[in-house]
PDB file of C-alpha atoms in Angstrom:
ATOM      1  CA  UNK A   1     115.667  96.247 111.194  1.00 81.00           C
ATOM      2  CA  UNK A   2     116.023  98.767 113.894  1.00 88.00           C
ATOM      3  CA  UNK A   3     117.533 102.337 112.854  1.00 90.00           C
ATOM      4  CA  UNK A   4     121.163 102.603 114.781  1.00 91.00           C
ATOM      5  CA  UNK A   5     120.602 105.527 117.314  1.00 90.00           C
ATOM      6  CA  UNK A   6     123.069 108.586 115.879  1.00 92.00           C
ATOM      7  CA  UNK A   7     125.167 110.265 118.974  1.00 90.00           C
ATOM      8  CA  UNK A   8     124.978 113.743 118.239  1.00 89.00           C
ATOM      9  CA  UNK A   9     125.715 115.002 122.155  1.00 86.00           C
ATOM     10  CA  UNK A  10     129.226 116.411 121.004  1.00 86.00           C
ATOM     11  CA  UNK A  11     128.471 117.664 118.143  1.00 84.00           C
ATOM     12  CA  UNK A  12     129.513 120.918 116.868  1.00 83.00           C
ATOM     13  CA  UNK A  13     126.742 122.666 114.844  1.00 91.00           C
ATOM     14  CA  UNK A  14     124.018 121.772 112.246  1.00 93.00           C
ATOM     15  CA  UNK A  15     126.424 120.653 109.403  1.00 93.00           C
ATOM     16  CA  UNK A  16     128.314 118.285 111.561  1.00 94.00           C
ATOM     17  CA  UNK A  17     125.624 116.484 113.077  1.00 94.00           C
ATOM     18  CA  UNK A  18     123.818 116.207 109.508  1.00 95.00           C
ATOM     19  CA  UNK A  19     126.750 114.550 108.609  1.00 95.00           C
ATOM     20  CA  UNK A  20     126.895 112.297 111.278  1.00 96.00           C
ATOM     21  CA  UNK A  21     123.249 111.136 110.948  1.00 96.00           C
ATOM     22  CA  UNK A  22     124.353 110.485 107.004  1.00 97.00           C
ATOM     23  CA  UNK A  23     127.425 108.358 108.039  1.00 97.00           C
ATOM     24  CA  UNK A  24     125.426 106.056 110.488  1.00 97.00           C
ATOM     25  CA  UNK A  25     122.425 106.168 108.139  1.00 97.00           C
ATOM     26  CA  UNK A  26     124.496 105.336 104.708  1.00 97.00           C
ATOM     27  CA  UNK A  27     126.972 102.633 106.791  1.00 97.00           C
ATOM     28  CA  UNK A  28     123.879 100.909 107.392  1.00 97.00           C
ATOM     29  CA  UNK A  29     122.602 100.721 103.310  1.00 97.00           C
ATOM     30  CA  UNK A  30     126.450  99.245 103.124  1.00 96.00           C
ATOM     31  CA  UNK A  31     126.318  96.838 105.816  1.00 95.00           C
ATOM     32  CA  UNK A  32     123.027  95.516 104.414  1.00 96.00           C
ATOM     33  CA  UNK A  33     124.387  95.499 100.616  1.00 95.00           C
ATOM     34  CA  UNK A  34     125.406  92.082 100.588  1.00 95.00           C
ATOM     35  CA  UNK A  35     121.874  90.670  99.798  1.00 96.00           C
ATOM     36  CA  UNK A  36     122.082  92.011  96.772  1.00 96.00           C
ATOM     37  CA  UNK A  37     124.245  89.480  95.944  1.00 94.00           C
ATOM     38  CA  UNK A  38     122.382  86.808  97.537  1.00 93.00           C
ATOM     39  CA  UNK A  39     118.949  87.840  96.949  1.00 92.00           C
ATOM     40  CA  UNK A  40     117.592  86.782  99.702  1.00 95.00           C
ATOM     41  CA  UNK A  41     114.181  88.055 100.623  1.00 95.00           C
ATOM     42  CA  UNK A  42     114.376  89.241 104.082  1.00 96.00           C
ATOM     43  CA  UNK A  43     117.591  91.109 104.099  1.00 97.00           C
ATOM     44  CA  UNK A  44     116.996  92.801 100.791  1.00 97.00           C
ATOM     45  CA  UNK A  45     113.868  94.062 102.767  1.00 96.00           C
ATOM     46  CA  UNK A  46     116.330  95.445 105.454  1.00 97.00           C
ATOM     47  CA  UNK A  47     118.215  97.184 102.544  1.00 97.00           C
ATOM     48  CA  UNK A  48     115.266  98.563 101.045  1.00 97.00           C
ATOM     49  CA  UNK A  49     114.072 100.182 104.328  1.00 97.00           C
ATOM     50  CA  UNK A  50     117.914 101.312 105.338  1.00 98.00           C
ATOM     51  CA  UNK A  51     117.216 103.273 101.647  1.00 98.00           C
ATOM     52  CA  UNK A  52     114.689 104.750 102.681  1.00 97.00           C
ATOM     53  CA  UNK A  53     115.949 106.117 105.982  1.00 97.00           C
ATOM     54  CA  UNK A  54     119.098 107.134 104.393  1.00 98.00           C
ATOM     55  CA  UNK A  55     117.425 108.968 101.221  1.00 98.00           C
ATOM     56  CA  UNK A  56     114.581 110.806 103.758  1.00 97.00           C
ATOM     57  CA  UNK A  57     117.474 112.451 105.673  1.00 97.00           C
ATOM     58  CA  UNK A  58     119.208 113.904 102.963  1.00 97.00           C
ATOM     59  CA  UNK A  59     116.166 115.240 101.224  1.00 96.00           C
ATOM     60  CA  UNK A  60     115.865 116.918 104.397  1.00 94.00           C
ATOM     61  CA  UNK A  61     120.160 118.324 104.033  1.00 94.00           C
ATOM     62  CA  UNK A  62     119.636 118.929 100.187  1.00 94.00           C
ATOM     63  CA  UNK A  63     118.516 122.842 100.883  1.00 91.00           C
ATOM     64  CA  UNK A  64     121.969 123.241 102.737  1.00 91.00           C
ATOM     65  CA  UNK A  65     123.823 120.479 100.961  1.00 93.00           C
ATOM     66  CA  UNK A  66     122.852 120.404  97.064  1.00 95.00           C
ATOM     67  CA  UNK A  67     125.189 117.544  96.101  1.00 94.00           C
ATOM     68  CA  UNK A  68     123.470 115.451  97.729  1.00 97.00           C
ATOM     69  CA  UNK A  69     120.272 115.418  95.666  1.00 97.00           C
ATOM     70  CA  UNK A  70     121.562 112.850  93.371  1.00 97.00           C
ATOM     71  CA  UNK A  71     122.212 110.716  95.850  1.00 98.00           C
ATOM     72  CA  UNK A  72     119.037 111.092  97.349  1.00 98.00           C
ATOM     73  CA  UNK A  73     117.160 110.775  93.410  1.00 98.00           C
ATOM     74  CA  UNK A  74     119.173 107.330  92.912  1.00 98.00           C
ATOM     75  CA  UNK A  75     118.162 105.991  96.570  1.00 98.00           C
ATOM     76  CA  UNK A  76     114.820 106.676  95.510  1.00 98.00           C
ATOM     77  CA  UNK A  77     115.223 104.729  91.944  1.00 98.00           C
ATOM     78  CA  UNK A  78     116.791 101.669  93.952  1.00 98.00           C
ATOM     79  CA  UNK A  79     113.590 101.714  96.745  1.00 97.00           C
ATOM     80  CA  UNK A  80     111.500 101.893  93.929  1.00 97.00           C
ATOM     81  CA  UNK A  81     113.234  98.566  92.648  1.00 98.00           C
ATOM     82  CA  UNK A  82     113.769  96.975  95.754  1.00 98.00           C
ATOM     83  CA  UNK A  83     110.202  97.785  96.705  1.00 97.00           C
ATOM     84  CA  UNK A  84     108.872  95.830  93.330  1.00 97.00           C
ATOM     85  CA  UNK A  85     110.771  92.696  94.091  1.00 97.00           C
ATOM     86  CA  UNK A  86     109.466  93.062  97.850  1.00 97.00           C
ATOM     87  CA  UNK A  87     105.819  93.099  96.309  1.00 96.00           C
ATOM     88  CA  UNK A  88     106.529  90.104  94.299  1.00 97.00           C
ATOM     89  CA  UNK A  89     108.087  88.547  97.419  1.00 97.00           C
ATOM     90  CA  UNK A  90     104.655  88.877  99.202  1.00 96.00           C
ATOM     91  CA  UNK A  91     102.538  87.784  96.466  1.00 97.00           C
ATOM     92  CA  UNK A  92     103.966  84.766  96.207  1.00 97.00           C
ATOM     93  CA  UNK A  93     103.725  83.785  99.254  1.00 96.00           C
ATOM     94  CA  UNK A  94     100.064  84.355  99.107  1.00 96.00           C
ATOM     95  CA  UNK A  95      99.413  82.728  95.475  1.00 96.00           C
ATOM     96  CA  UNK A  96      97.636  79.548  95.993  1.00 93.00           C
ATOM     97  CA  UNK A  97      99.940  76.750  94.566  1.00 91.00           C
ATOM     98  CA  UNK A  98      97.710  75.450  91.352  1.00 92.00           C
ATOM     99  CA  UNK A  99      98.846  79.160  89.614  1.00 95.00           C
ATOM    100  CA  UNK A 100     102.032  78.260  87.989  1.00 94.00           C
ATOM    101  CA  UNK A 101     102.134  80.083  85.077  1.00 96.00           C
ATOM    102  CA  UNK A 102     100.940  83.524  87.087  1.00 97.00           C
ATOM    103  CA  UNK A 103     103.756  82.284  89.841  1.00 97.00           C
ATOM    104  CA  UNK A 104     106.488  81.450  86.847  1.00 97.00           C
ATOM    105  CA  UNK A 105     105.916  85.259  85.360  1.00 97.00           C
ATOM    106  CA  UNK A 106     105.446  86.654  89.305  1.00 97.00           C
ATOM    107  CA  UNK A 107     108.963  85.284  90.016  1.00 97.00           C
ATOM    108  CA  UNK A 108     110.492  86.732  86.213  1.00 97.00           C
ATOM    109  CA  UNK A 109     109.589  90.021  87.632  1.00 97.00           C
ATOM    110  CA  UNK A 110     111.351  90.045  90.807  1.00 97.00           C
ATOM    111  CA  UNK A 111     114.057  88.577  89.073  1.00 97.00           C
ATOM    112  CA  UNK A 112     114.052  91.943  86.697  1.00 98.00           C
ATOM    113  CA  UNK A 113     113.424  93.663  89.868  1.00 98.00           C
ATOM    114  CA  UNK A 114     116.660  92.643  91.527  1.00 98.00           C
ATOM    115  CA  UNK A 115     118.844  93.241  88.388  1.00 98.00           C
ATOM    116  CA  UNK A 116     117.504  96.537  87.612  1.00 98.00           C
ATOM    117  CA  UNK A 117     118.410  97.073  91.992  1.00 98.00           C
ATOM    118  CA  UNK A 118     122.154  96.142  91.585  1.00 97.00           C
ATOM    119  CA  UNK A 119     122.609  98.056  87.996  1.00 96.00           C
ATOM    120  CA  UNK A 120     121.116 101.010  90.064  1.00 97.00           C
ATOM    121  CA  UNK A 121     123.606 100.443  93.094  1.00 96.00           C
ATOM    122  CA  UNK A 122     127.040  99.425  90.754  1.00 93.00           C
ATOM    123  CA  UNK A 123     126.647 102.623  88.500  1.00 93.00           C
ATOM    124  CA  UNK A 124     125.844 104.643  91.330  1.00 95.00           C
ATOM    125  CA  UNK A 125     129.183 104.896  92.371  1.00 92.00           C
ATOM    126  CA  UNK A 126     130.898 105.320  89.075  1.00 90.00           C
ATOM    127  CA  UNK A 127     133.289 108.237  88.746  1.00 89.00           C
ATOM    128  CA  UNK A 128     130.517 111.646  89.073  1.00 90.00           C
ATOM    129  CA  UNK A 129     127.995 109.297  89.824  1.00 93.00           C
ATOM    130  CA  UNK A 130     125.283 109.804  91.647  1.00 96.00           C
ATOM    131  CA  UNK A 131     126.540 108.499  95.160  1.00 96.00           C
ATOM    132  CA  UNK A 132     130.159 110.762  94.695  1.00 95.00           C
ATOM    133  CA  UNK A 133     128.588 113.938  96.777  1.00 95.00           C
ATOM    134  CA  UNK A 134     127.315 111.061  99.249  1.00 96.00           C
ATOM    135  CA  UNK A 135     130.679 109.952  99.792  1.00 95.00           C
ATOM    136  CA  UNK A 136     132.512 113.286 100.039  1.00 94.00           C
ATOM    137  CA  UNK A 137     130.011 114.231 102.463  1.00 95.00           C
ATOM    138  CA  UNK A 138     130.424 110.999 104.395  1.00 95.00           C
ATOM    139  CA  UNK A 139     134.063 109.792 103.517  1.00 92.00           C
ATOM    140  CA  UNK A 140     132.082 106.381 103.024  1.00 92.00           C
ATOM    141  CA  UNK A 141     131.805 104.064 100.243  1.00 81.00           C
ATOM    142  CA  UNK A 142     134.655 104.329  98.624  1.00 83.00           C
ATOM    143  CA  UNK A 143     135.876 100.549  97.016  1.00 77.00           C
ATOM    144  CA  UNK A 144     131.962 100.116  96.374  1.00 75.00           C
ATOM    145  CA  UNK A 145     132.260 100.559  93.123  1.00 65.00           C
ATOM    146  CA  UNK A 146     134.075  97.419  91.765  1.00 57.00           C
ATOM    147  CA  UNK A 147     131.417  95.328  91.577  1.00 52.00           C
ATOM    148  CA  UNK A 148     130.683  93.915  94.796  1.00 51.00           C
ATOM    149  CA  UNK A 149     126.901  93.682  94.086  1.00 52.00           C
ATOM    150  CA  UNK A 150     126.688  91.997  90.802  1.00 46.00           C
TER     151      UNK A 150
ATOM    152  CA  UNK B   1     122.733 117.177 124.908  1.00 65.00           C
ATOM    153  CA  UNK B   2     123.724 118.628 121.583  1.00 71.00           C
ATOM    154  CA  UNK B   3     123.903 122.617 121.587  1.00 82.00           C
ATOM    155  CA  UNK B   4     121.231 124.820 121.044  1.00 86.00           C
ATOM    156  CA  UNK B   5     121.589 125.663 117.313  1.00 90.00           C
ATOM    157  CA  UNK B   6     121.043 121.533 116.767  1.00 92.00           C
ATOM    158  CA  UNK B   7     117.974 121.737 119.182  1.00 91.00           C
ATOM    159  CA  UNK B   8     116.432 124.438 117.393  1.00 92.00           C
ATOM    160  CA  UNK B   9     117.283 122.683 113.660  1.00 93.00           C
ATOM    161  CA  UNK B  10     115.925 119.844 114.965  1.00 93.00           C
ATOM    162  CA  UNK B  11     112.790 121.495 116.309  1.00 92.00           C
ATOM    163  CA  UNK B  12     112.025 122.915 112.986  1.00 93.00           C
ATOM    164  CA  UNK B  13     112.364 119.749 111.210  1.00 94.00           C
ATOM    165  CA  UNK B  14     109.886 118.365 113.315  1.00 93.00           C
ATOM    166  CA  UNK B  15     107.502 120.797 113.149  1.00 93.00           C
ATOM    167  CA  UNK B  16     107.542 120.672 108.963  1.00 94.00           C
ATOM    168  CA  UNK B  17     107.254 117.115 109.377  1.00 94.00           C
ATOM    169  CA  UNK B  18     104.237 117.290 111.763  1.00 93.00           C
ATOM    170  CA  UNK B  19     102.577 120.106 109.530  1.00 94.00           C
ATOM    171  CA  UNK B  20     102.648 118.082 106.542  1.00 96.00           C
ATOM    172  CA  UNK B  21     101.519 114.640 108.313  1.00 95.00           C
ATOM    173  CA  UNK B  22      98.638 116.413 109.160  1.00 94.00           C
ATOM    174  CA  UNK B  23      97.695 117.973 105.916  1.00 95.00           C
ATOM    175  CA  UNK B  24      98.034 114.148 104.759  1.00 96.00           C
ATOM    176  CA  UNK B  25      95.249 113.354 107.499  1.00 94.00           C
ATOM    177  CA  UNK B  26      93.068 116.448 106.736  1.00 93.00           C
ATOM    178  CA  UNK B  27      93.183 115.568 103.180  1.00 95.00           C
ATOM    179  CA  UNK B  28      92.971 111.695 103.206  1.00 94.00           C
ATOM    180  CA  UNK B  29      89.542 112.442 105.907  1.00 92.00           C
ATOM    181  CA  UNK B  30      87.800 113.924 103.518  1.00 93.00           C
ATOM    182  CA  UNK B  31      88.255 111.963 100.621  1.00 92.00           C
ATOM    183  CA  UNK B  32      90.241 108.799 100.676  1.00 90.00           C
ATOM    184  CA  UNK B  33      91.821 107.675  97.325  1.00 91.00           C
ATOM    185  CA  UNK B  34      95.290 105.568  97.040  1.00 90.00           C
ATOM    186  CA  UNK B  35      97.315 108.685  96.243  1.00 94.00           C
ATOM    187  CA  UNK B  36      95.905 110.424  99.390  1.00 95.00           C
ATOM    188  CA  UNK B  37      96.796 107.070 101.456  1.00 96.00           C
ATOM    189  CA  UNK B  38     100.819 106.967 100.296  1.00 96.00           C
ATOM    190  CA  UNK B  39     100.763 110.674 100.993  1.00 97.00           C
ATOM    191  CA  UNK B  40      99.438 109.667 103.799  1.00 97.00           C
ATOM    192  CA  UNK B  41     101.984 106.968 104.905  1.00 97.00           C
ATOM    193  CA  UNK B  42     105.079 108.437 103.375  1.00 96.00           C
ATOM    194  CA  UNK B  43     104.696 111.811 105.782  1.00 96.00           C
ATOM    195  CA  UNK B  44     103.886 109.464 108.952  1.00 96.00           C
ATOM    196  CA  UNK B  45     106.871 107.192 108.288  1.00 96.00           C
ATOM    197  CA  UNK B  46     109.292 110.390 106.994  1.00 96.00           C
ATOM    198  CA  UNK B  47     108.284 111.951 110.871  1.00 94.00           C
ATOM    199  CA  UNK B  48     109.136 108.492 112.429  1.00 94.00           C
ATOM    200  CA  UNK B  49     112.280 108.433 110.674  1.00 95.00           C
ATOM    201  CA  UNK B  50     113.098 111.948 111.808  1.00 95.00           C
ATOM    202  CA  UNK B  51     112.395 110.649 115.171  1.00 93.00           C
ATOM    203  CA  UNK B  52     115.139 108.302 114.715  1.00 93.00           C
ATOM    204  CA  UNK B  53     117.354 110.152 113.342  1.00 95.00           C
ATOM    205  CA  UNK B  54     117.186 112.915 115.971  1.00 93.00           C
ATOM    206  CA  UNK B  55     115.417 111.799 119.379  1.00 88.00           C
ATOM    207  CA  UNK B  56     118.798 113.066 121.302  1.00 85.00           C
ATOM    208  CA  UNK B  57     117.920 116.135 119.770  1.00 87.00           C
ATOM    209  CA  UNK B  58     114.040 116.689 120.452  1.00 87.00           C
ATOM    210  CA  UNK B  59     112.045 116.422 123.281  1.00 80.00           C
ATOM    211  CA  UNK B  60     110.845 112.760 123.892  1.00 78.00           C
ATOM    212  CA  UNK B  61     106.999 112.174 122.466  1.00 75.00           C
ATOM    213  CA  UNK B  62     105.688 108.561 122.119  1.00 77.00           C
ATOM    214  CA  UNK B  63     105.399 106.775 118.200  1.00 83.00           C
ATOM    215  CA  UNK B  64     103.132 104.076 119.396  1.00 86.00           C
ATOM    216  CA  UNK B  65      99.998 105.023 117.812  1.00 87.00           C
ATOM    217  CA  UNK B  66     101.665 106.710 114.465  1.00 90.00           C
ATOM    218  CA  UNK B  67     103.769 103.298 114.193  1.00 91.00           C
ATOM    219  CA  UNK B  68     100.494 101.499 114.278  1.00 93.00           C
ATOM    220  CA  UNK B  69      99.004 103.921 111.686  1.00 94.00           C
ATOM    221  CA  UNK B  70     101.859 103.333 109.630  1.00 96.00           C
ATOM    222  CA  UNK B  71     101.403  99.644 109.658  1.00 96.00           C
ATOM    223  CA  UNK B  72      97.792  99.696 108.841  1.00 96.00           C
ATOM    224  CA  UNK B  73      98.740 102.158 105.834  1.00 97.00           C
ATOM    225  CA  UNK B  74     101.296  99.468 105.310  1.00 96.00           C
ATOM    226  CA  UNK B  75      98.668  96.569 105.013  1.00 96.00           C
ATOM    227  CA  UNK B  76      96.186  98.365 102.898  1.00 96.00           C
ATOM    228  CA  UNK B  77      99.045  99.798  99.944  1.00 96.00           C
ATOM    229  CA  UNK B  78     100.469  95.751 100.559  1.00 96.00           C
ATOM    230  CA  UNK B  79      96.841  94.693  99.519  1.00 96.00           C
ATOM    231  CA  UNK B  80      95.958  97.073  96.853  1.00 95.00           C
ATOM    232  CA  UNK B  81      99.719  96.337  95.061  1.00 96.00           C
ATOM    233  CA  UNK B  82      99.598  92.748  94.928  1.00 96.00           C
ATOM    234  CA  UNK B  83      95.651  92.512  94.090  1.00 96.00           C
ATOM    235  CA  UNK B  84      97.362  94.645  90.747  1.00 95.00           C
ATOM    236  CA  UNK B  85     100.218  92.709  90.139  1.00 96.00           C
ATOM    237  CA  UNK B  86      97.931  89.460  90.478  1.00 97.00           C
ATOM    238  CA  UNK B  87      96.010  90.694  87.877  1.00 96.00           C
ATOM    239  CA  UNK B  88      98.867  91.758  85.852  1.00 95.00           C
ATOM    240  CA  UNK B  89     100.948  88.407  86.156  1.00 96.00           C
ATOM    241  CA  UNK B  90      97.725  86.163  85.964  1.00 96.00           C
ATOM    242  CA  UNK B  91      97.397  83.872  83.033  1.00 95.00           C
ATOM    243  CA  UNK B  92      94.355  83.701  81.725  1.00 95.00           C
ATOM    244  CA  UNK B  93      93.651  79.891  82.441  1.00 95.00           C
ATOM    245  CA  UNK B  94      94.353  80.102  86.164  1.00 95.00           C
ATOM    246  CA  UNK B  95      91.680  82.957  86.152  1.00 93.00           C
ATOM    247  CA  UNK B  96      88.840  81.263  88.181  1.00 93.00           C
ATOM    248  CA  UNK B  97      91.633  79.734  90.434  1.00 92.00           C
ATOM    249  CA  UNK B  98      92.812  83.797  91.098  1.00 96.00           C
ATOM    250  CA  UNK B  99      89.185  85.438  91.605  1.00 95.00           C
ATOM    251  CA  UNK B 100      88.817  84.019  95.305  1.00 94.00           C
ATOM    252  CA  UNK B 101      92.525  85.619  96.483  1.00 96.00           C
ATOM    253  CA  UNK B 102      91.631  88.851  94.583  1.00 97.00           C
ATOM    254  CA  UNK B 103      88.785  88.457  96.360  1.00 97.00           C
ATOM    255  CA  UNK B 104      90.120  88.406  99.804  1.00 96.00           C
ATOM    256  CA  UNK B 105      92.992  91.164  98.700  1.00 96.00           C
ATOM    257  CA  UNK B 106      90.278  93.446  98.023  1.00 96.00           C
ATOM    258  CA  UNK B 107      88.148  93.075 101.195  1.00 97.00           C
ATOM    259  CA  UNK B 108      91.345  92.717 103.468  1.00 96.00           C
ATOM    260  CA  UNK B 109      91.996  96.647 101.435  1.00 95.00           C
ATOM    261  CA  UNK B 110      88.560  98.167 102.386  1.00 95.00           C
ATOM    262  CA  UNK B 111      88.661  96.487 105.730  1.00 96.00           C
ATOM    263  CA  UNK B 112      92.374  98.145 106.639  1.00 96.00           C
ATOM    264  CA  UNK B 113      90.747 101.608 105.375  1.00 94.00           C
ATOM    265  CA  UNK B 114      88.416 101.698 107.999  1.00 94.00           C
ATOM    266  CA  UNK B 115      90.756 101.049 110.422  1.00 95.00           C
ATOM    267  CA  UNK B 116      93.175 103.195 109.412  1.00 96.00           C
ATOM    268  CA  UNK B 117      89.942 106.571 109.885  1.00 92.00           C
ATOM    269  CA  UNK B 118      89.336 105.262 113.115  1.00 91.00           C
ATOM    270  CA  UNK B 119      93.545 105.263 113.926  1.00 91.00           C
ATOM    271  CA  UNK B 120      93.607 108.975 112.470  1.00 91.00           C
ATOM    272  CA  UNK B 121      91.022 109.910 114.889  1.00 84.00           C
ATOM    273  CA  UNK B 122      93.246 109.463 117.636  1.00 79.00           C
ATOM    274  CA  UNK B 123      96.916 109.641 116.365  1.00 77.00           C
ATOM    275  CA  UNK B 124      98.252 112.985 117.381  1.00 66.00           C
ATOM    276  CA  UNK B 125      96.295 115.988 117.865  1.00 55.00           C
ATOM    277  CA  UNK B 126      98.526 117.518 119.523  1.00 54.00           C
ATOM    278  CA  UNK B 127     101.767 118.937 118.333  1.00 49.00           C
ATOM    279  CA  UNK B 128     104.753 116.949 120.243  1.00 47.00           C
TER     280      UNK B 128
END
């Protein structure tokens, strides 16, 4: 998926266009949250790569904007997970077809891999969770919290 | 064109980026291993997503040949990873059935490595 280009010609100052790369970086991780529901291989690759663009800009804000590390630390955890799944999503497609126990164990771990993804994402925004100095910083994702990925 | 402070931020956040890309390449040249190769492709995609993030903000320089380092890093890690969880899935009475993909997984690996010295030899010398 293609990064959204971030208009930063009116800008006023570092702080505000670091925030406004954040809002069009982290509005795409939400847009794409859906497959977590759904599981479905591509778009949970979208999500995993939106993850990474989003947590690689605010490592780069953390020196000027410190809540944000957490943020960045669980969008790391959740491209970890997102990133097993996406190897299991590959192997599989390259296993030849008389492996079925190795494919019936492949598939148990992307399964893990995609429940340990949405327990990363729902507790993420709990109350002082690790997404709440994302979303002051944004004024995004807030109603994300009630489940809409399990 | 976003003011001058945001030019210069961004210009500094480049130049980081292309400093430790490049350290990456030094380092992966003279003595490839699989740490030095996701060092290697986690700085060239981090300066690609900069790029993204800020190209109203920098002056223009072209991704073509880092994007197609960064998929040949991609191929290589994709080959090494699943030859590993292969071997950790595999049950040992499809073994015989396995050894021809690991097989394949690990020359596909050693094949992408080559490419991906020759593609450092010409991605970027310059800084942008």
């Amino acid at each position: 998926m293609k990064a959204r280009n971030v208009d930063l010609s009116d800008s006023c100052g570092v702080d505000d266009a670091m925030r406004r790369i954040a809002i069009v970086r982290f509005a795409e991780v939400l847009t794409l949250v859906p497959a977590l529901r759904h599981g479905r291989s591509k778009d949970l690759h979208d999500l995993r790569i939106a993850c990474k663009r989003l947590r690689y800009a605010l490592e780069r804000y953390t020196p000027r904007e410190p809540a944000l590390l957490e943020a960045a630390s669980r969008l790391s955890q959740l491209q970890d997970a997102l990133g097993d799944l996406h190897d299991r999503d590959l192997l599989l497609l390259a296993m030849p077809k008389d492996l079925h126990v190795s494919a019936q164990r492949v598939r148990m771990q992307r399964d893990d891999a995609l429940s340990r993804a949405r327990a990363l994402w729902r507790d993420a925004f709990a109350p002082y969770g690790p997404f709440e100095g994302l979303m002051r910083f944004t004024g995004l994702g807030y109603g994300f919290g009630d489940g809409s990925a399990s | 064109m976003p003011d001058d402070r945001i030019a210069e931020w961004a210009q500094g956040l480049v130049k980081a980026d292309v400093h430790a890309f490049k350290r990456a390449r030094t380092r992966f040249l003279r003595q490839p291993s699989a740490k030095r190769l996701h060092d290697l492709r986690t700085t060239a995609r981090r300066l690609r997503c900069l790029h993204e993030d800020l190209r109203e903000a920098i002056p223009p320089f072209s991704l073509l040949r880092l994007r197609r380092l960064i998929d040949l890093t991609g191929e290589a890690r994709d080959a090494a990873v699943m030859r590993e969880a292969l071997r950790e899935a595999l049950d040992v009475r499809e073994r015989r059935s396995a050894r021809k993909l690991l097989g394949a997984l690990r020359r596909r690996e050693l094949l992408v490595l080559k490419y991906i010295a020759q593609a450092l030899k010409h991605v970027w010398p310059r800084q942008p």
